[in-house]
Every structure is written in C-alpha cells, then in structure tokens.
Amino acid sequence: MSRKLTGAMLGGALLLAPQLASAHITLETQKAFANSSYKAVLRVPHGCEGKPTTAIRVRIPEGLIAVKPMPKPGWQLAVVNAKYQHPYRYEGSEVTEGVKEIDWSGGKLPDEFYDEFAFIGRLTDFPPGTVLSFPTVQECEDGAVQRWIEIPAPGQNPDDLEDPAPQLTVVEGKGGDDD
C-alpha cells in the first residue's frame, strides 16, 4: 500500500474519531407513520467512559401505546406502567394506561462492543412533523451514568446538544397495518 493512500486512510480515520467518540444512543428507525405499529431499536454504541453498560432505561413518550419490550438473554426486564394523559382507542377498546418506562438491567455490555435494545408499540394520531423524544439513561459499572435526556427546543438541531435523547419523527403517509 502506498504511503499516500495510507496517509489518506489515516487522515479519514482521524476525522471520524471525534464523531465515534461522541456517539450516543440513537433509534435505528427515526421516522414512522402515525396510527401504525413501530418497532423501536435503541442502538448502544459504547459504555460510559470505557466502563461496561449494566442497565438501559428508556421513558416512553405520550401517544406511543401498547408497548411491549423485547427480553434480552442475560438481562432482567422491568416496566413501569402509568396512566396515559387521556384515553386512546386500540384494537376496538379504550386504553387508559400502559408502559411508560422500560428498564433492562443486570447485564454487562463491554465498552468495546455494540448492542441493541428493542420494543414495539402503536403510534397514535400524530400530525406529520411531530418529533417524539425517548429520554434514555445508560448505567455502567462503578456508578458511571450517561443521561441521553436532552430534548431540543423548537427549531434547535439535536446535534447541537451534548446528550440528546433519541428521537422519532412522524411522517406523512399511512402505515402498513390497521390495528
């Protein structure tokens, strides 16, 4: 390999290094239709300051109902149920409460590895352009904590935040199901 090519590759890697170091928890699919099912996959790219991740907690935004988390082998799963701000129609019935927080804990995800934490739910009737935030707390060994909870102000770019919450944008169109 030529020195010129090696230098270009090293330069490119150095340019990406700050982006990788500041990588945060994100949603795999960041756009979805209102009135449709949504599979949320939280991508966890690193631990906390080099320490392994031992827990992930996510708050479910109002209007995402009928939430069911996916168990992960080696992790304990707990949910917090609470009342919705108002009743929703789902599968021909009125629902007034449901999962508002999911907690995966007791596992160990080393800093040098990547993993995903998933759940499904039903998006209710949101106007296109609505942005839903999923504040997430990442706990690691030795009490280290990373809070991905910052929600941008209207018009603010989430990339300008140090610890942005994962976000989903509701887009115009119809989902592929009729739950």
Short mmCIF file of N, CA and C in Angstrom, two decimals:
data_model
loop_
_atom_site.label_atom_id
_atom_site.label_comp_id
_atom_site.label_asym_id
_atom_site.label_seq_id
_atom_site.Cartn_x
_atom_site.Cartn_y
_atom_site.Cartn_z
N MET A 1 0.85 -1.18 0.00
CA MET A 1 0.00 0.00 0.00
C MET A 1 0.90 1.24 0.00
N SER A 2 0.57 2.22 -0.79
CA SER A 2 1.42 3.41 -0.88
C SER A 2 1.27 4.27 0.37
N ARG A 3 2.32 5.07 0.62
CA ARG A 3 2.27 5.98 1.76
C ARG A 3 1.15 7.00 1.61
N LYS A 4 0.93 7.42 0.36
CA LYS A 4 -0.12 8.41 0.08
C LYS A 4 -1.49 7.86 0.47
N LEU A 5 -1.79 6.63 0.07
CA LEU A 5 -3.06 6.00 0.39
C LEU A 5 -3.19 5.76 1.89
N THR A 6 -2.10 5.27 2.51
CA THR A 6 -2.13 5.03 3.96
C THR A 6 -2.38 6.34 4.71
N GLY A 7 -1.72 7.41 4.27
CA GLY A 7 -1.91 8.71 4.90
C GLY A 7 -3.35 9.20 4.75
N ALA A 8 -3.93 9.00 3.58
CA ALA A 8 -5.32 9.42 3.34
C ALA A 8 -6.27 8.63 4.23
N MET A 9 -6.02 7.32 4.36
CA MET A 9 -6.88 6.49 5.21
C MET A 9 -6.76 6.92 6.66
N LEU A 10 -5.53 7.17 7.12
CA LEU A 10 -5.33 7.61 8.50
C LEU A 10 -5.99 8.96 8.74
N GLY A 11 -5.86 9.88 7.77
CA GLY A 11 -6.50 11.19 7.90
C GLY A 11 -8.00 11.07 7.99
N GLY A 12 -8.59 10.19 7.17
CA GLY A 12 -10.03 9.97 7.22
C GLY A 12 -10.46 9.39 8.55
N ALA A 13 -9.67 8.45 9.07
CA ALA A 13 -9.99 7.84 10.37
C ALA A 13 -9.92 8.88 11.48
N LEU A 14 -8.93 9.78 11.40
CA LEU A 14 -8.82 10.82 12.42
C LEU A 14 -9.99 11.79 12.36
N LEU A 15 -10.48 12.06 11.16
CA LEU A 15 -11.64 12.94 11.04
C LEU A 15 -12.88 12.30 11.65
N LEU A 16 -13.02 10.97 11.54
CA LEU A 16 -14.17 10.28 12.09
C LEU A 16 -14.05 10.04 13.59
N ALA A 17 -12.86 10.04 14.13
CA ALA A 17 -12.66 9.72 15.55
C ALA A 17 -13.50 10.56 16.49
N PRO A 18 -13.57 11.90 16.33
CA PRO A 18 -14.42 12.67 17.24
C PRO A 18 -15.89 12.27 17.15
N GLN A 19 -16.36 11.94 15.93
CA GLN A 19 -17.75 11.54 15.79
C GLN A 19 -18.00 10.22 16.51
N LEU A 20 -17.07 9.28 16.40
CA LEU A 20 -17.23 7.99 17.07
C LEU A 20 -17.16 8.16 18.58
N ALA A 21 -16.25 9.01 19.05
CA ALA A 21 -16.11 9.20 20.48
C ALA A 21 -17.35 9.83 21.09
N SER A 22 -18.03 10.67 20.33
CA SER A 22 -19.21 11.34 20.88
C SER A 22 -20.51 10.62 20.50
N ALA A 23 -20.39 9.42 19.91
CA ALA A 23 -21.59 8.67 19.51
C ALA A 23 -22.51 8.51 20.71
N HIS A 24 -23.80 8.59 20.46
CA HIS A 24 -24.77 8.48 21.54
C HIS A 24 -25.81 7.43 21.19
N ILE A 25 -26.66 7.12 22.15
CA ILE A 25 -27.73 6.15 21.90
C ILE A 25 -28.72 6.78 20.92
N THR A 26 -29.07 6.03 19.89
CA THR A 26 -30.00 6.51 18.87
C THR A 26 -31.03 5.43 18.56
N LEU A 27 -32.07 5.83 17.86
CA LEU A 27 -33.05 4.88 17.34
C LEU A 27 -32.61 4.43 15.96
N GLU A 28 -32.72 3.15 15.69
CA GLU A 28 -32.36 2.63 14.37
C GLU A 28 -33.25 3.22 13.28
N THR A 29 -34.56 3.25 13.52
CA THR A 29 -35.52 3.84 12.58
C THR A 29 -36.02 5.14 13.20
N GLN A 30 -35.72 6.25 12.53
CA GLN A 30 -36.01 7.56 13.11
C GLN A 30 -37.20 8.27 12.49
N LYS A 31 -37.93 7.55 11.60
CA LYS A 31 -39.15 8.10 11.01
C LYS A 31 -40.21 7.00 10.97
N ALA A 32 -41.48 7.39 11.21
CA ALA A 32 -42.57 6.42 11.19
C ALA A 32 -43.88 7.14 10.91
N PHE A 33 -44.90 6.38 10.51
CA PHE A 33 -46.22 6.91 10.23
C PHE A 33 -47.07 6.93 11.50
N ALA A 34 -47.95 7.92 11.61
CA ALA A 34 -48.94 7.94 12.69
C ALA A 34 -49.90 6.78 12.48
N ASN A 35 -50.55 6.40 13.55
CA ASN A 35 -51.56 5.32 13.51
C ASN A 35 -51.01 4.03 12.92
N SER A 36 -49.79 3.68 13.33
CA SER A 36 -49.19 2.43 12.87
C SER A 36 -48.32 1.83 13.96
N SER A 37 -47.98 0.58 13.78
CA SER A 37 -47.06 -0.08 14.70
C SER A 37 -45.66 0.45 14.46
N TYR A 38 -44.88 0.48 15.52
CA TYR A 38 -43.50 0.96 15.42
C TYR A 38 -42.61 0.05 16.24
N LYS A 39 -41.53 -0.40 15.63
CA LYS A 39 -40.52 -1.18 16.34
C LYS A 39 -39.35 -0.25 16.63
N ALA A 40 -39.14 0.05 17.89
CA ALA A 40 -38.04 0.91 18.31
C ALA A 40 -36.85 0.02 18.65
N VAL A 41 -35.71 0.37 18.10
CA VAL A 41 -34.46 -0.33 18.40
C VAL A 41 -33.47 0.72 18.88
N LEU A 42 -33.16 0.68 20.18
CA LEU A 42 -32.17 1.60 20.74
C LEU A 42 -30.78 1.02 20.48
N ARG A 43 -29.94 1.78 19.78
CA ARG A 43 -28.59 1.34 19.47
C ARG A 43 -27.64 1.90 20.52
N VAL A 44 -26.90 1.01 21.19
CA VAL A 44 -25.97 1.40 22.25
C VAL A 44 -24.55 1.14 21.74
N PRO A 45 -23.84 2.22 21.31
CA PRO A 45 -22.55 2.03 20.67
C PRO A 45 -21.34 1.93 21.60
N HIS A 46 -21.50 2.27 22.88
CA HIS A 46 -20.35 2.27 23.80
C HIS A 46 -20.85 2.32 25.24
N GLY A 47 -19.92 2.13 26.15
CA GLY A 47 -20.22 2.22 27.58
C GLY A 47 -20.08 3.66 28.06
N CYS A 48 -19.79 3.81 29.35
CA CYS A 48 -19.63 5.13 29.97
C CYS A 48 -18.16 5.31 30.32
N GLU A 49 -17.48 6.17 29.60
CA GLU A 49 -16.06 6.46 29.87
C GLU A 49 -15.24 5.17 29.96
N GLY A 50 -15.51 4.24 29.05
CA GLY A 50 -14.77 2.99 28.99
C GLY A 50 -15.31 1.87 29.86
N LYS A 51 -16.30 2.15 30.69
CA LYS A 51 -16.86 1.14 31.58
C LYS A 51 -18.03 0.41 30.91
N PRO A 52 -18.22 -0.89 31.22
CA PRO A 52 -19.31 -1.65 30.61
C PRO A 52 -20.69 -1.15 31.03
N THR A 53 -21.63 -1.19 30.09
CA THR A 53 -23.03 -0.83 30.35
C THR A 53 -23.68 -1.97 31.14
N THR A 54 -24.41 -1.61 32.20
CA THR A 54 -25.09 -2.60 33.03
C THR A 54 -26.60 -2.38 33.09
N ALA A 55 -27.09 -1.26 32.57
CA ALA A 55 -28.53 -1.00 32.56
C ALA A 55 -28.87 0.06 31.51
N ILE A 56 -30.04 -0.10 30.91
CA ILE A 56 -30.60 0.88 29.98
C ILE A 56 -32.04 1.12 30.41
N ARG A 57 -32.37 2.40 30.63
CA ARG A 57 -33.74 2.79 31.00
C ARG A 57 -34.24 3.81 29.99
N VAL A 58 -35.42 3.57 29.45
CA VAL A 58 -35.98 4.49 28.46
C VAL A 58 -37.38 4.90 28.88
N ARG A 59 -37.68 6.20 28.74
CA ARG A 59 -39.02 6.72 29.02
C ARG A 59 -39.79 6.74 27.71
N ILE A 60 -41.01 6.24 27.74
CA ILE A 60 -41.86 6.14 26.55
C ILE A 60 -42.68 7.43 26.42
N PRO A 61 -42.64 8.08 25.26
CA PRO A 61 -43.40 9.33 25.10
C PRO A 61 -44.91 9.09 25.05
N GLU A 62 -45.65 10.07 25.48
CA GLU A 62 -47.12 10.03 25.40
C GLU A 62 -47.53 9.84 23.94
N GLY A 63 -48.51 8.97 23.73
CA GLY A 63 -49.00 8.72 22.39
C GLY A 63 -48.42 7.49 21.73
N LEU A 64 -47.41 6.89 22.35
CA LEU A 64 -46.92 5.58 21.93
C LEU A 64 -47.52 4.60 22.93
N ILE A 65 -48.46 3.77 22.47
CA ILE A 65 -49.23 2.92 23.38
C ILE A 65 -48.99 1.45 23.07
N ALA A 66 -49.53 0.58 23.91
CA ALA A 66 -49.45 -0.87 23.72
C ALA A 66 -48.00 -1.31 23.57
N VAL A 67 -47.12 -0.74 24.37
CA VAL A 67 -45.69 -1.02 24.28
C VAL A 67 -45.37 -2.38 24.90
N LYS A 68 -44.53 -3.13 24.17
CA LYS A 68 -44.05 -4.44 24.63
C LYS A 68 -42.54 -4.50 24.39
N PRO A 69 -41.75 -4.58 25.47
CA PRO A 69 -40.30 -4.68 25.30
C PRO A 69 -39.87 -6.10 24.94
N MET A 70 -38.74 -6.20 24.26
CA MET A 70 -38.15 -7.50 23.92
C MET A 70 -37.17 -7.89 25.03
N PRO A 71 -37.37 -9.08 25.62
CA PRO A 71 -36.39 -9.54 26.61
C PRO A 71 -35.03 -9.78 25.96
N LYS A 72 -33.97 -9.63 26.75
CA LYS A 72 -32.61 -9.91 26.28
C LYS A 72 -32.01 -10.97 27.19
N PRO A 73 -31.51 -12.05 26.62
CA PRO A 73 -30.86 -13.07 27.44
C PRO A 73 -29.74 -12.44 28.29
N GLY A 74 -29.71 -12.78 29.56
CA GLY A 74 -28.70 -12.27 30.47
C GLY A 74 -29.04 -10.93 31.10
N TRP A 75 -30.19 -10.36 30.75
CA TRP A 75 -30.62 -9.08 31.30
C TRP A 75 -31.98 -9.26 31.96
N GLN A 76 -32.21 -8.55 33.06
CA GLN A 76 -33.53 -8.54 33.68
C GLN A 76 -34.34 -7.42 33.03
N LEU A 77 -35.63 -7.65 32.91
CA LEU A 77 -36.51 -6.69 32.25
C LEU A 77 -37.61 -6.28 33.21
N ALA A 78 -37.81 -4.98 33.34
CA ALA A 78 -38.89 -4.45 34.18
C ALA A 78 -39.55 -3.31 33.43
N VAL A 79 -40.84 -3.11 33.69
CA VAL A 79 -41.57 -2.00 33.09
C VAL A 79 -42.27 -1.22 34.20
N VAL A 80 -42.49 0.06 33.92
CA VAL A 80 -43.30 0.90 34.80
C VAL A 80 -44.55 1.25 34.00
N ASN A 81 -45.69 0.88 34.54
CA ASN A 81 -46.98 1.23 33.93
C ASN A 81 -47.53 2.48 34.61
N ALA A 82 -48.21 3.30 33.83
CA ALA A 82 -48.82 4.52 34.37
C ALA A 82 -50.00 4.90 33.49
N LYS A 83 -50.80 5.82 34.00
CA LYS A 83 -51.95 6.32 33.25
C LYS A 83 -51.47 7.18 32.09
N TYR A 84 -52.19 7.09 30.97
CA TYR A 84 -51.96 7.99 29.85
C TYR A 84 -52.62 9.33 30.18
N GLN A 85 -52.22 10.38 29.48
CA GLN A 85 -52.81 11.70 29.70
C GLN A 85 -54.28 11.73 29.34
N HIS A 86 -54.68 10.87 28.39
CA HIS A 86 -56.10 10.74 28.03
C HIS A 86 -56.27 9.35 27.42
N PRO A 87 -57.49 8.84 27.33
CA PRO A 87 -57.71 7.50 26.76
C PRO A 87 -57.40 7.46 25.26
N TYR A 88 -56.97 6.29 24.80
CA TYR A 88 -56.72 6.04 23.38
C TYR A 88 -57.55 4.83 22.95
N ARG A 89 -57.87 4.77 21.67
CA ARG A 89 -58.56 3.60 21.09
C ARG A 89 -57.48 2.67 20.55
N TYR A 90 -57.61 1.39 20.91
CA TYR A 90 -56.66 0.39 20.42
C TYR A 90 -57.37 -0.95 20.31
N GLU A 91 -57.34 -1.53 19.13
CA GLU A 91 -57.98 -2.82 18.85
C GLU A 91 -59.42 -2.86 19.35
N GLY A 92 -60.17 -1.79 19.08
CA GLY A 92 -61.58 -1.74 19.40
C GLY A 92 -61.92 -1.42 20.85
N SER A 93 -60.92 -1.16 21.67
CA SER A 93 -61.15 -0.85 23.08
C SER A 93 -60.50 0.47 23.45
N GLU A 94 -60.95 1.01 24.57
CA GLU A 94 -60.34 2.21 25.12
C GLU A 94 -59.25 1.78 26.11
N VAL A 95 -58.04 2.33 25.94
CA VAL A 95 -56.95 2.05 26.88
C VAL A 95 -56.59 3.33 27.61
N THR A 96 -56.39 3.22 28.91
CA THR A 96 -56.13 4.40 29.73
C THR A 96 -54.76 4.37 30.40
N GLU A 97 -54.08 3.25 30.31
CA GLU A 97 -52.74 3.17 30.90
C GLU A 97 -51.92 2.14 30.15
N GLY A 98 -50.61 2.23 30.37
CA GLY A 98 -49.71 1.29 29.70
C GLY A 98 -48.27 1.54 30.12
N VAL A 99 -47.36 0.91 29.42
CA VAL A 99 -45.93 1.00 29.73
C VAL A 99 -45.44 2.43 29.46
N LYS A 100 -44.83 3.03 30.46
CA LYS A 100 -44.28 4.39 30.33
C LYS A 100 -42.77 4.41 30.51
N GLU A 101 -42.20 3.29 30.99
CA GLU A 101 -40.75 3.19 31.14
C GLU A 101 -40.34 1.73 31.05
N ILE A 102 -39.21 1.49 30.40
CA ILE A 102 -38.65 0.15 30.28
C ILE A 102 -37.25 0.17 30.86
N ASP A 103 -36.91 -0.89 31.60
CA ASP A 103 -35.61 -0.98 32.26
C ASP A 103 -35.01 -2.35 32.00
N TRP A 104 -33.91 -2.38 31.25
CA TRP A 104 -33.12 -3.60 31.10
C TRP A 104 -31.93 -3.44 32.05
N SER A 105 -31.70 -4.41 32.93
CA SER A 105 -30.60 -4.27 33.89
C SER A 105 -29.98 -5.63 34.19
N GLY A 106 -28.85 -5.57 34.89
CA GLY A 106 -28.19 -6.80 35.33
C GLY A 106 -27.33 -7.48 34.30
N GLY A 107 -27.27 -6.92 33.10
CA GLY A 107 -26.41 -7.49 32.07
C GLY A 107 -25.06 -6.80 32.09
N LYS A 108 -24.24 -7.13 31.11
CA LYS A 108 -22.94 -6.48 31.00
C LYS A 108 -22.57 -6.38 29.53
N LEU A 109 -22.53 -5.15 29.05
CA LEU A 109 -22.16 -4.86 27.67
C LEU A 109 -20.83 -4.11 27.71
N PRO A 110 -19.71 -4.82 27.42
CA PRO A 110 -18.41 -4.16 27.45
C PRO A 110 -18.35 -2.97 26.50
N ASP A 111 -17.55 -1.98 26.86
CA ASP A 111 -17.41 -0.75 26.09
C ASP A 111 -17.01 -1.00 24.64
N GLU A 112 -16.23 -2.04 24.40
CA GLU A 112 -15.74 -2.28 23.04
C GLU A 112 -16.75 -2.99 22.15
N PHE A 113 -17.95 -3.29 22.69
CA PHE A 113 -18.99 -3.94 21.90
C PHE A 113 -20.21 -3.04 21.76
N TYR A 114 -21.06 -3.42 20.83
CA TYR A 114 -22.28 -2.69 20.49
C TYR A 114 -23.46 -3.64 20.70
N ASP A 115 -24.62 -3.10 21.10
CA ASP A 115 -25.81 -3.93 21.21
C ASP A 115 -27.05 -3.08 20.97
N GLU A 116 -28.19 -3.77 20.90
CA GLU A 116 -29.47 -3.11 20.65
C GLU A 116 -30.50 -3.58 21.68
N PHE A 117 -31.39 -2.69 22.05
CA PHE A 117 -32.48 -2.96 22.98
C PHE A 117 -33.77 -2.55 22.27
N ALA A 118 -34.72 -3.48 22.16
CA ALA A 118 -35.88 -3.23 21.29
C ALA A 118 -37.21 -3.34 22.03
N PHE A 119 -38.20 -2.64 21.47
CA PHE A 119 -39.59 -2.75 21.93
C PHE A 119 -40.50 -2.34 20.79
N ILE A 120 -41.75 -2.77 20.87
CA ILE A 120 -42.75 -2.38 19.88
C ILE A 120 -43.85 -1.60 20.56
N GLY A 121 -44.59 -0.86 19.76
CA GLY A 121 -45.72 -0.09 20.28
C GLY A 121 -46.56 0.42 19.13
N ARG A 122 -47.58 1.13 19.47
CA ARG A 122 -48.53 1.67 18.50
C ARG A 122 -48.49 3.20 18.57
N LEU A 123 -48.10 3.84 17.46
CA LEU A 123 -48.15 5.30 17.39
C LEU A 123 -49.60 5.71 17.19
N THR A 124 -50.05 6.69 17.94
CA THR A 124 -51.42 7.17 17.81
C THR A 124 -51.46 8.27 16.76
N ASP A 125 -52.51 9.05 16.76
CA ASP A 125 -52.78 10.04 15.72
C ASP A 125 -51.94 11.30 15.91
N PHE A 126 -50.72 11.30 15.40
CA PHE A 126 -49.84 12.47 15.47
C PHE A 126 -49.85 13.19 14.14
N PRO A 127 -49.82 14.53 14.15
CA PRO A 127 -49.67 15.23 12.87
C PRO A 127 -48.26 15.03 12.31
N PRO A 128 -48.13 15.01 10.98
CA PRO A 128 -46.80 14.89 10.39
C PRO A 128 -45.87 15.98 10.92
N GLY A 129 -44.63 15.61 11.13
CA GLY A 129 -43.64 16.55 11.65
C GLY A 129 -43.48 16.49 13.16
N THR A 130 -44.39 15.80 13.84
CA THR A 130 -44.26 15.65 15.28
C THR A 130 -42.97 14.89 15.60
N VAL A 131 -42.22 15.38 16.57
CA VAL A 131 -40.99 14.71 16.98
C VAL A 131 -41.21 14.18 18.39
N LEU A 132 -41.00 12.88 18.55
CA LEU A 132 -41.12 12.22 19.85
C LEU A 132 -39.73 11.93 20.39
N SER A 133 -39.50 12.28 21.64
CA SER A 133 -38.21 12.02 22.28
C SER A 133 -38.33 10.84 23.23
N PHE A 134 -37.26 10.07 23.31
CA PHE A 134 -37.19 8.88 24.16
C PHE A 134 -36.01 9.06 25.13
N PRO A 135 -36.17 9.87 26.18
CA PRO A 135 -35.07 10.06 27.13
C PRO A 135 -34.58 8.71 27.65
N THR A 136 -33.27 8.53 27.60
CA THR A 136 -32.67 7.23 27.93
C THR A 136 -31.51 7.44 28.89
N VAL A 137 -31.45 6.59 29.92
CA VAL A 137 -30.34 6.64 30.87
C VAL A 137 -29.56 5.34 30.72
N GLN A 138 -28.25 5.48 30.59
CA GLN A 138 -27.34 4.36 30.45
C GLN A 138 -26.50 4.30 31.73
N GLU A 139 -26.61 3.18 32.45
CA GLU A 139 -25.83 3.00 33.67
C GLU A 139 -24.70 2.03 33.38
N CYS A 140 -23.56 2.29 34.00
CA CYS A 140 -22.39 1.45 33.78
C CYS A 140 -21.76 1.06 35.11
N GLU A 141 -20.76 0.18 35.04
CA GLU A 141 -20.09 -0.27 36.25
C GLU A 141 -19.50 0.89 37.02
N ASP A 142 -19.32 0.68 38.31
CA ASP A 142 -18.72 1.66 39.21
C ASP A 142 -19.51 2.96 39.31
N GLY A 143 -20.82 2.89 39.05
CA GLY A 143 -21.68 4.06 39.23
C GLY A 143 -21.63 5.09 38.11
N ALA A 144 -20.92 4.79 37.03
CA ALA A 144 -20.89 5.73 35.91
C ALA A 144 -22.26 5.76 35.24
N VAL A 145 -22.69 6.95 34.85
CA VAL A 145 -24.01 7.12 34.24
C VAL A 145 -23.90 8.10 33.07
N GLN A 146 -24.59 7.77 31.99
CA GLN A 146 -24.72 8.70 30.87
C GLN A 146 -26.20 8.94 30.67
N ARG A 147 -26.64 10.19 30.73
CA ARG A 147 -28.04 10.54 30.57
C ARG A 147 -28.27 11.13 29.18
N TRP A 148 -28.93 10.36 28.30
CA TRP A 148 -29.26 10.82 26.95
C TRP A 148 -30.69 11.38 27.03
N ILE A 149 -30.82 12.55 27.66
CA ILE A 149 -32.15 13.06 28.01
C ILE A 149 -32.45 14.46 27.49
N GLU A 150 -31.49 15.10 26.84
CA GLU A 150 -31.72 16.47 26.38
C GLU A 150 -32.67 16.48 25.19
N ILE A 151 -33.66 17.34 25.28
CA ILE A 151 -34.66 17.49 24.21
C ILE A 151 -34.48 18.87 23.60
N PRO A 152 -34.26 18.94 22.28
CA PRO A 152 -34.01 20.25 21.67
C PRO A 152 -35.23 21.17 21.73
N ALA A 153 -34.96 22.43 21.85
CA ALA A 153 -36.02 23.44 21.78
C ALA A 153 -36.53 23.49 20.34
N PRO A 154 -37.75 23.99 20.14
CA PRO A 154 -38.26 24.09 18.76
C PRO A 154 -37.26 24.82 17.86
N GLY A 155 -36.95 24.20 16.72
CA GLY A 155 -36.01 24.78 15.77
C GLY A 155 -34.55 24.50 16.06
N GLN A 156 -34.24 23.95 17.23
CA GLN A 156 -32.85 23.64 17.59
C GLN A 156 -32.44 22.31 16.98
N ASN A 157 -31.24 22.23 16.48
CA ASN A 157 -30.70 21.00 15.93
C ASN A 157 -30.28 20.08 17.08
N PRO A 158 -30.79 18.83 17.15
CA PRO A 158 -30.40 17.93 18.23
C PRO A 158 -28.91 17.64 18.25
N ASP A 159 -28.24 17.78 17.09
CA ASP A 159 -26.80 17.55 17.04
C ASP A 159 -26.02 18.61 17.80
N ASP A 160 -26.68 19.73 18.13
CA ASP A 160 -26.03 20.78 18.90
C ASP A 160 -26.03 20.48 20.41
N LEU A 161 -26.76 19.44 20.81
CA LEU A 161 -26.84 19.08 22.23
C LEU A 161 -25.73 18.10 22.58
N GLU A 162 -25.27 18.18 23.81
CA GLU A 162 -24.21 17.27 24.26
C GLU A 162 -24.75 15.86 24.52
N ASP A 163 -25.94 15.75 25.09
CA ASP A 163 -26.52 14.46 25.46
C ASP A 163 -27.96 14.35 24.95
N PRO A 164 -28.16 14.32 23.63
CA PRO A 164 -29.52 14.32 23.08
C PRO A 164 -30.26 13.01 23.32
N ALA A 165 -31.55 13.12 23.58
CA ALA A 165 -32.42 11.94 23.69
C ALA A 165 -32.64 11.38 22.28
N PRO A 166 -32.75 10.06 22.15
CA PRO A 166 -33.13 9.50 20.85
C PRO A 166 -34.47 10.08 20.41
N GLN A 167 -34.63 10.30 19.09
CA GLN A 167 -35.85 10.93 18.59
C GLN A 167 -36.43 10.20 17.39
N LEU A 168 -37.76 10.29 17.29
CA LEU A 168 -38.53 9.72 16.19
C LEU A 168 -39.38 10.85 15.59
N THR A 169 -39.38 10.97 14.27
CA THR A 169 -40.21 11.96 13.59
C THR A 169 -41.37 11.26 12.90
N VAL A 170 -42.57 11.75 13.15
CA VAL A 170 -43.76 11.21 12.50
C VAL A 170 -43.84 11.84 11.11
N VAL A 171 -43.97 11.00 10.09
CA VAL A 171 -44.01 11.48 8.71
C VAL A 171 -45.39 11.28 8.10
N GLU A 172 -45.64 12.01 7.03
CA GLU A 172 -46.93 11.93 6.35
C GLU A 172 -47.04 10.61 5.59
N GLY A 173 -48.22 10.05 5.60
CA GLY A 173 -48.47 8.79 4.92
C GLY A 173 -49.22 7.85 5.82
N LYS A 174 -49.44 6.66 5.33
CA LYS A 174 -50.19 5.66 6.09
C LYS A 174 -49.31 4.48 6.34
N GLY A 175 -49.34 3.99 7.57
CA GLY A 175 -48.60 2.78 7.91
C GLY A 175 -49.22 1.57 7.27
N GLY A 176 -48.53 0.46 7.35
CA GLY A 176 -48.97 -0.75 6.67
C GLY A 176 -49.84 -1.66 7.51
N ASP A 177 -50.40 -1.18 8.62
CA ASP A 177 -51.26 -2.06 9.41
C ASP A 177 -52.51 -1.33 9.86
N ASP A 178 -53.47 -2.09 10.31
CA ASP A 178 -54.75 -1.50 10.73
C ASP A 178 -55.16 -1.97 12.12
N ASP A 179 -54.24 -1.97 13.08
CA ASP A 179 -54.56 -2.41 14.44
C ASP A 179 -55.65 -1.56 15.05
#
